[in-house]
C-alpha atoms as one frame of an Amber mdcrd trajectory, in Angstrom:
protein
   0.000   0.000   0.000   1.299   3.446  -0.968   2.072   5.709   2.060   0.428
   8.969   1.885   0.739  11.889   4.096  -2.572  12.302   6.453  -4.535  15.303
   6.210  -7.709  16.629   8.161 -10.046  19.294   6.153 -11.813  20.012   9.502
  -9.130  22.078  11.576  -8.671  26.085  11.653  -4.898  27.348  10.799  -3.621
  30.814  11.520  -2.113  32.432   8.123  -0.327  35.258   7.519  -1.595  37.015
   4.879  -0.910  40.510   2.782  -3.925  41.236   1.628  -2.142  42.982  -1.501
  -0.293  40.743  -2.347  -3.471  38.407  -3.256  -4.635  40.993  -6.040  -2.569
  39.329  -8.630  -1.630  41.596 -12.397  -3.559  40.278 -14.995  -6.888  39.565
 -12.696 -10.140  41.495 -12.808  -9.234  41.723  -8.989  -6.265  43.635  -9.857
  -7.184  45.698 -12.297 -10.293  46.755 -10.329  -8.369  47.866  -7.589  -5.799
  49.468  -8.716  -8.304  51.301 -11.441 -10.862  52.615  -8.587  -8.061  53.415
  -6.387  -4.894  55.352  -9.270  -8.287  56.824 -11.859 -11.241  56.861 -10.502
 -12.849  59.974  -8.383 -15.364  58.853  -5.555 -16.349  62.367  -4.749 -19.736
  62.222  -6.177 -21.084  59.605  -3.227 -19.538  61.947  -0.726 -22.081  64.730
  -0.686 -24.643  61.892   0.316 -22.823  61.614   3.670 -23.729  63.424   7.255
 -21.599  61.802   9.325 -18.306  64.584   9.272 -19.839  66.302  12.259 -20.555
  62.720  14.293 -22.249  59.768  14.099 -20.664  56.399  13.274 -17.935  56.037
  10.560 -19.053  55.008   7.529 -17.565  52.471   5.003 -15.703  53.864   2.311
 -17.168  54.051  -1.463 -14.313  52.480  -3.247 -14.382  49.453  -0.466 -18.212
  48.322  -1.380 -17.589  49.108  -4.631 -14.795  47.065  -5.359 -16.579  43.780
  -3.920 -19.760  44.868  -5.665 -18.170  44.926  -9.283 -16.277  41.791  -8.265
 -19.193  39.820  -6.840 -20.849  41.132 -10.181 -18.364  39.538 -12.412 -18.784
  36.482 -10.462 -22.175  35.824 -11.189 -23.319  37.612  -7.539 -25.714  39.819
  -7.092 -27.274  38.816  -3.607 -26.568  41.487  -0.844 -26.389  38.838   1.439
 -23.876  35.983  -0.613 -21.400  39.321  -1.430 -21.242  39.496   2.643 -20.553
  36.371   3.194 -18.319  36.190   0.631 -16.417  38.866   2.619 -16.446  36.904
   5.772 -15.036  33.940   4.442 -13.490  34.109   0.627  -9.541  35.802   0.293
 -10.028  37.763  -2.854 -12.758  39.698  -1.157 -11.161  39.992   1.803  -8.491
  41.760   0.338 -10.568  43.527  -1.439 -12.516  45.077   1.425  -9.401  45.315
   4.077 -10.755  42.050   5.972 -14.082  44.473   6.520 -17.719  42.865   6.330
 -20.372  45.188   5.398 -23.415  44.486   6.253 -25.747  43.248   3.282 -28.584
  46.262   3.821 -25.533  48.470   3.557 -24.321  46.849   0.451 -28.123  46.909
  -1.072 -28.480  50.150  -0.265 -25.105  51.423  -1.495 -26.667  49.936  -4.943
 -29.629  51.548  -5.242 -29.442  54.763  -3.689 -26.921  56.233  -5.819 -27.542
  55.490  -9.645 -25.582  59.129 -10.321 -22.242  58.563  -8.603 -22.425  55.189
 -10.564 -22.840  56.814 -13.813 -20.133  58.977 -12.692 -17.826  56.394 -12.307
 -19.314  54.576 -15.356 -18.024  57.725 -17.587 -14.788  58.364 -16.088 -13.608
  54.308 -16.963 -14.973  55.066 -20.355 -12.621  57.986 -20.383  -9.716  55.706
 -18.978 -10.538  53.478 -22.039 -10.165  56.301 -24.662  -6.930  57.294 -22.949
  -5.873  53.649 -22.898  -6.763  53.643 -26.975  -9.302  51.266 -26.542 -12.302
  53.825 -28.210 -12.031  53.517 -32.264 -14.608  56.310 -32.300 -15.745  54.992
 -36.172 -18.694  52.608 -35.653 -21.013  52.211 -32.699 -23.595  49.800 -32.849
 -26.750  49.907 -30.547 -29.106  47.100 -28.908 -31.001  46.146 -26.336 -31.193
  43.266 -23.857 -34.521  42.598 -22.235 -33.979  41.317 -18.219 -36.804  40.519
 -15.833 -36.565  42.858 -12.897 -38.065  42.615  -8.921 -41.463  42.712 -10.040
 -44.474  40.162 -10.740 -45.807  40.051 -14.180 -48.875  37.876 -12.627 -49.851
  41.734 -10.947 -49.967  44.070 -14.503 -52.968  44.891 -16.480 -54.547  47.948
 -17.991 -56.445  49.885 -15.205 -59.981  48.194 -16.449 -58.191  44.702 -15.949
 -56.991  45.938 -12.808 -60.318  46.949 -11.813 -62.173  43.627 -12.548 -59.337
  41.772 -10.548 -60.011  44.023  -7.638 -63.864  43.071  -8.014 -62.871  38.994
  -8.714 -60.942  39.352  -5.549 -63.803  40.737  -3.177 -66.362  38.002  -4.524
 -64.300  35.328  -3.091 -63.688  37.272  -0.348 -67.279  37.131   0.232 -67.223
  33.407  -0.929 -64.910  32.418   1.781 -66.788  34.635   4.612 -70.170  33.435
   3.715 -68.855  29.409   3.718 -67.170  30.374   7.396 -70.592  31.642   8.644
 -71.683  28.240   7.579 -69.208  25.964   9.630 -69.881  28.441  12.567 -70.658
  25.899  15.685 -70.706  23.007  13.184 -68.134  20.029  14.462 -64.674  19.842
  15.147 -63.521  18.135  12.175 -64.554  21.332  10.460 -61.766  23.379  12.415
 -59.291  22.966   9.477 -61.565  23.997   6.938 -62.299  27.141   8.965 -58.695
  27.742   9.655 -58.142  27.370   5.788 -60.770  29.919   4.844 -59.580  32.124
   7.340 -56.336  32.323   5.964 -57.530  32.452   2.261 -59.565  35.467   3.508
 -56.731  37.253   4.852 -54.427  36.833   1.716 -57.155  37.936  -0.742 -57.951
  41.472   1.400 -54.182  41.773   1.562 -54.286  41.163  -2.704 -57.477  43.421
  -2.449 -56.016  46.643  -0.966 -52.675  46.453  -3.035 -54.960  46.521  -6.285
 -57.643  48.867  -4.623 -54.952  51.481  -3.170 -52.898  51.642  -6.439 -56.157
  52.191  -8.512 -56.678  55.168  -6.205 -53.386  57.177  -7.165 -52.732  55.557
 -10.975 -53.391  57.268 -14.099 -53.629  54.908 -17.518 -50.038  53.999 -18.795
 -49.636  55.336 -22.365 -47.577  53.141 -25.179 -45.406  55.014 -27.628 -46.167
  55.960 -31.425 -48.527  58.782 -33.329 -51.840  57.031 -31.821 -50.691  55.570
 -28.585 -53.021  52.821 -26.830 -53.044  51.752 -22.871 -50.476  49.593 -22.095
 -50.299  47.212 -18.872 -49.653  48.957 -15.572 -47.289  47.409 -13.025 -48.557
  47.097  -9.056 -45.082  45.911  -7.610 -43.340  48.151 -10.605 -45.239  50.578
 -12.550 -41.811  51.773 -14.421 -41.180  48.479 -15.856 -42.843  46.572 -18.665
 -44.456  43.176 -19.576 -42.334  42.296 -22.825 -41.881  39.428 -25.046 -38.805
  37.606 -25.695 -37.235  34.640 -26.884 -37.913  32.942 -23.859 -41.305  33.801
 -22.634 -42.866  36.734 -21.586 -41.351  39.051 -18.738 -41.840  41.967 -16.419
 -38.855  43.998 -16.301 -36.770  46.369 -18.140 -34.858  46.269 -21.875 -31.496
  47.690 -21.067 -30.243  49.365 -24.074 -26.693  49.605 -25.107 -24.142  51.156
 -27.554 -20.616  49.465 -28.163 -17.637  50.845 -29.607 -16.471  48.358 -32.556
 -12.807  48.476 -31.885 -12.871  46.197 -28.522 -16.313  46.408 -27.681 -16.237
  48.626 -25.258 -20.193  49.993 -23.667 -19.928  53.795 -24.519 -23.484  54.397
 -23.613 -26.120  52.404 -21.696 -29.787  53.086 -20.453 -32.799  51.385 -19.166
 -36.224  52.020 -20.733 -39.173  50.279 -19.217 -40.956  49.115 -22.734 -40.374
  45.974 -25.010 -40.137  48.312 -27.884 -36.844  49.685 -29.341 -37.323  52.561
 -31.619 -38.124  55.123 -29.282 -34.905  54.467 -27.572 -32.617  55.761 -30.093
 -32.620  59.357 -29.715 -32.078  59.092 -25.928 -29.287  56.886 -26.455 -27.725
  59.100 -29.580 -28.304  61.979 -27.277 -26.634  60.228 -24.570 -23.556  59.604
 -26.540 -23.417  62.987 -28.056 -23.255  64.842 -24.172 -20.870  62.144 -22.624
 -18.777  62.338 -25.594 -18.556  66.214 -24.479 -18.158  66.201 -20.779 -15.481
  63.754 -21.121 -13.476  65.881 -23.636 -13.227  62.802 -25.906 -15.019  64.411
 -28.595 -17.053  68.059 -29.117 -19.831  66.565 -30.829 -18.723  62.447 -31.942
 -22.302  62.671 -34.359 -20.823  65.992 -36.637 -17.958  63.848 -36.981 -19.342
  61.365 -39.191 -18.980  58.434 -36.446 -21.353  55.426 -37.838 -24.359  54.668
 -36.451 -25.691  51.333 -36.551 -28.827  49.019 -34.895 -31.025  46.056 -35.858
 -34.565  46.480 -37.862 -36.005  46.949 -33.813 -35.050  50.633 -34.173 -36.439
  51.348 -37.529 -39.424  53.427 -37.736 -40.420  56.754 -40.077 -39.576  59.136
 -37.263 -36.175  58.132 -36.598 -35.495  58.029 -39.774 -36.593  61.312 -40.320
 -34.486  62.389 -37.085 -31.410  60.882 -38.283 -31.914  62.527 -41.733 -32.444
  66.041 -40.029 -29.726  65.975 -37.569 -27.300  64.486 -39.953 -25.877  61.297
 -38.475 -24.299  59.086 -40.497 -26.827  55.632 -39.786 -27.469  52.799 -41.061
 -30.746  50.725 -39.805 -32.385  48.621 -42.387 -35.936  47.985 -42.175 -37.730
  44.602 -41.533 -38.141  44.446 -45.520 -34.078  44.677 -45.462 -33.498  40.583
 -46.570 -36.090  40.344 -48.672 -34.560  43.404 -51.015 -31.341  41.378 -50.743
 -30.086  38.800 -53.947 -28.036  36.966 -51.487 -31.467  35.954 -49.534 -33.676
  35.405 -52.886 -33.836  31.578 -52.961 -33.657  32.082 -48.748 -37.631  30.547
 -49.207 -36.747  27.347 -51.330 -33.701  26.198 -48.567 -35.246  26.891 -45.799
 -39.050  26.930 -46.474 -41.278  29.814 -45.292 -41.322  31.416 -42.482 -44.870
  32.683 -41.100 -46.097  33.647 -38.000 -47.110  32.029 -35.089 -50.632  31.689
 -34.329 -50.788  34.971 -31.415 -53.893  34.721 -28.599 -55.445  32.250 -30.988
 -55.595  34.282 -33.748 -54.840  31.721 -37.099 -51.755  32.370 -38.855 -52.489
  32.530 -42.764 -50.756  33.195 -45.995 -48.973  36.652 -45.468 -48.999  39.731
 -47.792 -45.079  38.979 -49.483 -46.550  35.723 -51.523 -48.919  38.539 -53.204
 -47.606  40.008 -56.156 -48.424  43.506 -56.422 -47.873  45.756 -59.303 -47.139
  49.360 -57.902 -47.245  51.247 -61.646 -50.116  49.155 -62.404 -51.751  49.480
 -59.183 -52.707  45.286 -59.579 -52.549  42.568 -57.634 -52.476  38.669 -57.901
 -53.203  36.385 -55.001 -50.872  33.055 -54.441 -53.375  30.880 -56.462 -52.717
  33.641 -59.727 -56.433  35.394 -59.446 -56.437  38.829 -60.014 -57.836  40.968
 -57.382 -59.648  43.819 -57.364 -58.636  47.376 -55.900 -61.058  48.304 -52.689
 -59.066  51.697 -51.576 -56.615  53.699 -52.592 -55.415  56.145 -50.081 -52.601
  58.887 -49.922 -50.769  60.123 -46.723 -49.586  63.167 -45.823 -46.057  61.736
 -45.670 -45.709  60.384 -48.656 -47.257  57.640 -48.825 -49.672  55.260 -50.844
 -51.756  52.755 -49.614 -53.787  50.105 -51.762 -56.232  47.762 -50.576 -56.650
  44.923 -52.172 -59.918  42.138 -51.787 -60.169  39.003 -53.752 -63.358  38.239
 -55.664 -65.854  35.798 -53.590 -66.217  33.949 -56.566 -62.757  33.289 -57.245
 -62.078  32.442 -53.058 -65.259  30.388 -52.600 -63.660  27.732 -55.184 -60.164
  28.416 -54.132 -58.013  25.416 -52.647 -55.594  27.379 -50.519 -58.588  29.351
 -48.975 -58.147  27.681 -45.708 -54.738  28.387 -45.324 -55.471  31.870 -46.860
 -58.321  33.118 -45.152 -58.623  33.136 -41.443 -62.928  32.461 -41.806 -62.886
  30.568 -45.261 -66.548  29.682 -44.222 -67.287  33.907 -45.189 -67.020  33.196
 -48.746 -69.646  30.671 -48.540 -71.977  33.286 -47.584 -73.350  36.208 -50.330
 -72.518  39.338 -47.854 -68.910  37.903 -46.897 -65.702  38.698 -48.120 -62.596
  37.243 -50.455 -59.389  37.794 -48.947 -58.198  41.301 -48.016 -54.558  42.707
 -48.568 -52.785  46.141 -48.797 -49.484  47.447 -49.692 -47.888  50.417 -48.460
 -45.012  52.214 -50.809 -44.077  55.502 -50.784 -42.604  58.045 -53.842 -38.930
  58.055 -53.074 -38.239  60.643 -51.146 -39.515  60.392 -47.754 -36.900  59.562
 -44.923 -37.840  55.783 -44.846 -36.541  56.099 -48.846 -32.986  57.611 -47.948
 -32.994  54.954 -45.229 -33.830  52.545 -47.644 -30.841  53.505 -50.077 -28.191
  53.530 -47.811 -28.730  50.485 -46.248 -29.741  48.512 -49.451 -26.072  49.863
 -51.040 -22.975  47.525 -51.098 -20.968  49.944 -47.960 -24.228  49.614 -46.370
 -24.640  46.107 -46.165 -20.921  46.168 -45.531 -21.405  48.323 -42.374 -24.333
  46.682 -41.029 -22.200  43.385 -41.226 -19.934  44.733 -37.882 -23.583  44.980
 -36.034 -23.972  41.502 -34.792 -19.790  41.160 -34.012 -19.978  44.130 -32.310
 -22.464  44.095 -29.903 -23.802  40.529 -29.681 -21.406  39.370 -27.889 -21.268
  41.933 -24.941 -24.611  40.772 -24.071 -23.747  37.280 -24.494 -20.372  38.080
 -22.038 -22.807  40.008 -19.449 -25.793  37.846 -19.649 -24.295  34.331 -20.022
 -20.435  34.370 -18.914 -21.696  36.483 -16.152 -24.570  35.670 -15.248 -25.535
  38.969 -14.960 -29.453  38.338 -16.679 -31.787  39.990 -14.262 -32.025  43.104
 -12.083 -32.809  42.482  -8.930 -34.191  46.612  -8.103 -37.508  48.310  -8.945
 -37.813  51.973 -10.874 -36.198  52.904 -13.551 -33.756  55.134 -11.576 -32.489
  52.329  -9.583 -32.374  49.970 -12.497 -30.121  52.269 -14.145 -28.038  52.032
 -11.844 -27.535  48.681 -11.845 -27.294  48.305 -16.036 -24.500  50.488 -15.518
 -23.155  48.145 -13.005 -23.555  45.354 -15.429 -21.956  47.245 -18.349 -18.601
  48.471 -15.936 -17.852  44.622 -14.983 -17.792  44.528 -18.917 -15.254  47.425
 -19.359 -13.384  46.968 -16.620 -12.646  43.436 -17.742 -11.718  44.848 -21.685
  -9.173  47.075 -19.447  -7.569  43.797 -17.917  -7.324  42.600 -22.032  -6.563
  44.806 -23.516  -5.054  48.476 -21.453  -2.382  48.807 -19.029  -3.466  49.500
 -15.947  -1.228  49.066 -12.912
């Protein structure tokens, strides 16, 4: 038998340690440190302190948030697993100076100052630039959607809200009138009582949440020319109830725009809506002003810099603002492949691609296997029937609408009108209807047009090729290597905050690659 040395994992050992000697170069750890502590000006928390005059000592900004940003780029963003992480793991100790602050000080150190954080968000962005990390040429803008701290099962427009709230109080009623009932009935009926009682209690808690918010809210307005009522929020009425990949979620789309040399987050908001288009001003703006307090660049937009972000951000009016102010942008609309030769036998590889049935509506044939005739003002269905024109109407901006409608005769003997029509069993009837379709087009020179021809050119489709390399992966580095998929605040403020949290684990760590600090 071999002879191995015994050991004993459950013992204590006194160590010496240097607590800066455990912040290795090359380590997130290191360059954190030495970044907050040689660059970085912490005076912006101080004028939220009142303890110069007395009171106990507080702990000092660049301690909490050194083990923040490193708990961060661990995957951590409990209050409570960053303290005990600076109870019992080295790196943090020597990181904090062997101090332990308590977690409500480290949640609250998160939350209540979303300014100083952007403070220190824009002077490592300056560090970067003097580092030479900025190229300053192409930016390229998206948007991650996270859930946040707040219960999609508790939004609704303030009708739904209301009819909740009156749902609610007739099973409150339910459950008193069945307790009258058992009233000096056995025994064995104690649990049932108990049960009711506490069913009771829970709804009139649910009750006055929904009852006291409808007292103080106002309707929550979507975006666009015409906007609608969107859901309202209980827990979180800043956030949103948004669709993604993955489900729906209640929570915030954190918008960002990255610098294509190394990908470093040059501006980042949070907007509480699943839509992207009305996020690009703010987020041009946003670059424009930091670019000039920072001294990296009077106005980065004059200067021809290239703008670039998915068909999410593509609507007339931005267009039209982009147009007006001059930026150099390219954002191709959602008709972008289609225009594309590379994509025309796209359809015969891959088959087509229609929409999912939505809240049971029935996905049927959609308007692109139409062939429309713009000069002509004619239109063909799939089966090769002509159809006739119902409307033809012309906006103030340009464009033309036609309205299309299929003759009943022609759809009542149609094969594909069950895959066509969402009712086929209306052309069946005299006073029902063929199959309706429009086409909107516009006479080359509205905003969407200049869009249009920039993007559909061979240095636009050239430039929109550094999109997806340039930003994908910084959400894919914060949201999967990190971890970092869901903010754990409420109001848009505070969420802010923490996005720019998020995006400084991913800078600081492209100033570990790729600069020099030490």
């Amino acid at each position: 038998m071999p002879n191995f040395k015994p050991y004993n994992y459950n013992q204590d050992a006194m160590v010496v340690i240097n607590f800066e000697e455990q912040l290795q170069p090359n380590t997130f750890e290191f360059t954190l440190h030495h970044l907050i502590n040689q660059h970085i000006d912490l005076s912006a928390f101080h004028d939220h302190y009142r303890n110069d005059a007395g009171g106990r000592s507080a702990y000092d900004p660049a301690i909490l948030l050194k083990i923040i940003l490193f708990a961060y780029a661990k995957g951590i963003t409990s209050s409570r697993e960053i303290q005990w992480q600076c109870e019992h793991n080295i790196i943090f100790k020597a990181l904090s100076c062997d101090s332990v602050p308590h977690f409500t000080g480290i949640a609250n150190f998160i939350s209540r100052y979303p300014e100083a954080i952007e403070s220190v968000f824009e002077q490592v962005l300056l560090v970067c630039d003097q580092q030479g990390l900025l190229g300053n040429e192409l930016f390229a803008i998206d948007g991650c959607k996270m859930s946040s701290n707040a219960a999609k099962e508790h939004s609704g427009t303030l009708p739904e809200l209301e009819a909740k709230r009156d749902k609610i109080q007739r099973r409150i009623r339910a459950c008193l009138k069945e307790h009258k009932k058992l009233d000096g009935r056995k025994p064995s009926e104690r649990e049932r009582k108990q049960q009711l009682a506490s069913a009771s209690d829970t709804l009139g808690k649910e009750f006055e949440r929904i009852n006291e918010f409808l007292k103080t809210a106002t309707p929550r307005m979507g975006q666009g020319k015409n906007p609608k009522e969107v859901k309202s929020n209980i827990t979180d009425n800043e956030s949103a109830k948004m669709t993604t990949s993955k489900g729906t979620i209640q929570g915030y789309n954190g918008v960002a725009a990255v610098d294509k040399k190394h990908q470093i987050i040059v501006e980042a908001q949070a907007f509480g809506a699943g839509q992207e288009h009305h996020t690009l001003e703010p987020i041009l703006t946003g670059i424009k002003q930091r670019y000039a307090r920072t001294g990296i660049s009077p106005d980065i937009l004059k200067a021809q810099a290239i703008i670039t972000a998915d068909t999410g951000f593509s609507n007339d009016a931005n267009n039209h603002y982009l147009r007006r102010e001059g930026i150099n942008a390219y954002i191709p609309d959602n008709q972008f492949r289609s225009r594309d030769k590379t994509f025309a036998k796209q359809k015969e590889k891959y088959g087509k691609r229609h929409r999912d049935t939505v809240k049971g509506v029935k996905a049927v044939v959609p308007a692109s296997e139409f062939n429309f005739n713009k000069k002509k003002k004619t239109c063909r269905c799939p089966a090769g029937k002509e159809m006739w024109l119902k409307n033809d109407i012309i906006a103030n901006d340009g464009k033309r609408k036609l309205f299309f409608e299929g003759k009943l005769s022609d759809c009542r003997q149609c094969d594909l009108k069950h895959q066509c029509m969402r009712n086929p069993s209306s052309a069946d009837t005299r006073e029902g209807h063929g199959r309706q379709v429009s086409i909107t087009y516009t006479n080359g020179r509205t905003a969407t047009d200049w869009m249009k021809r920039r993007v559909d050119s061979q240095y636009g489709k050239a430039i929109y090729g550094h999109r997806m390399s340039t930003v994908e992966p910084v959400f894919g580095n914060i949201g999967t290597n990190k971890r970092l998929n869901r903010f754990s605040l409420r109001g848009k403020t505070k969420v802010q905050g923490q996005w720019h949290l998020f995006c400084l684990v991913h800078n600081i760590e492209k100033l570990m690659n790729y600069g020099a600090i030490a």
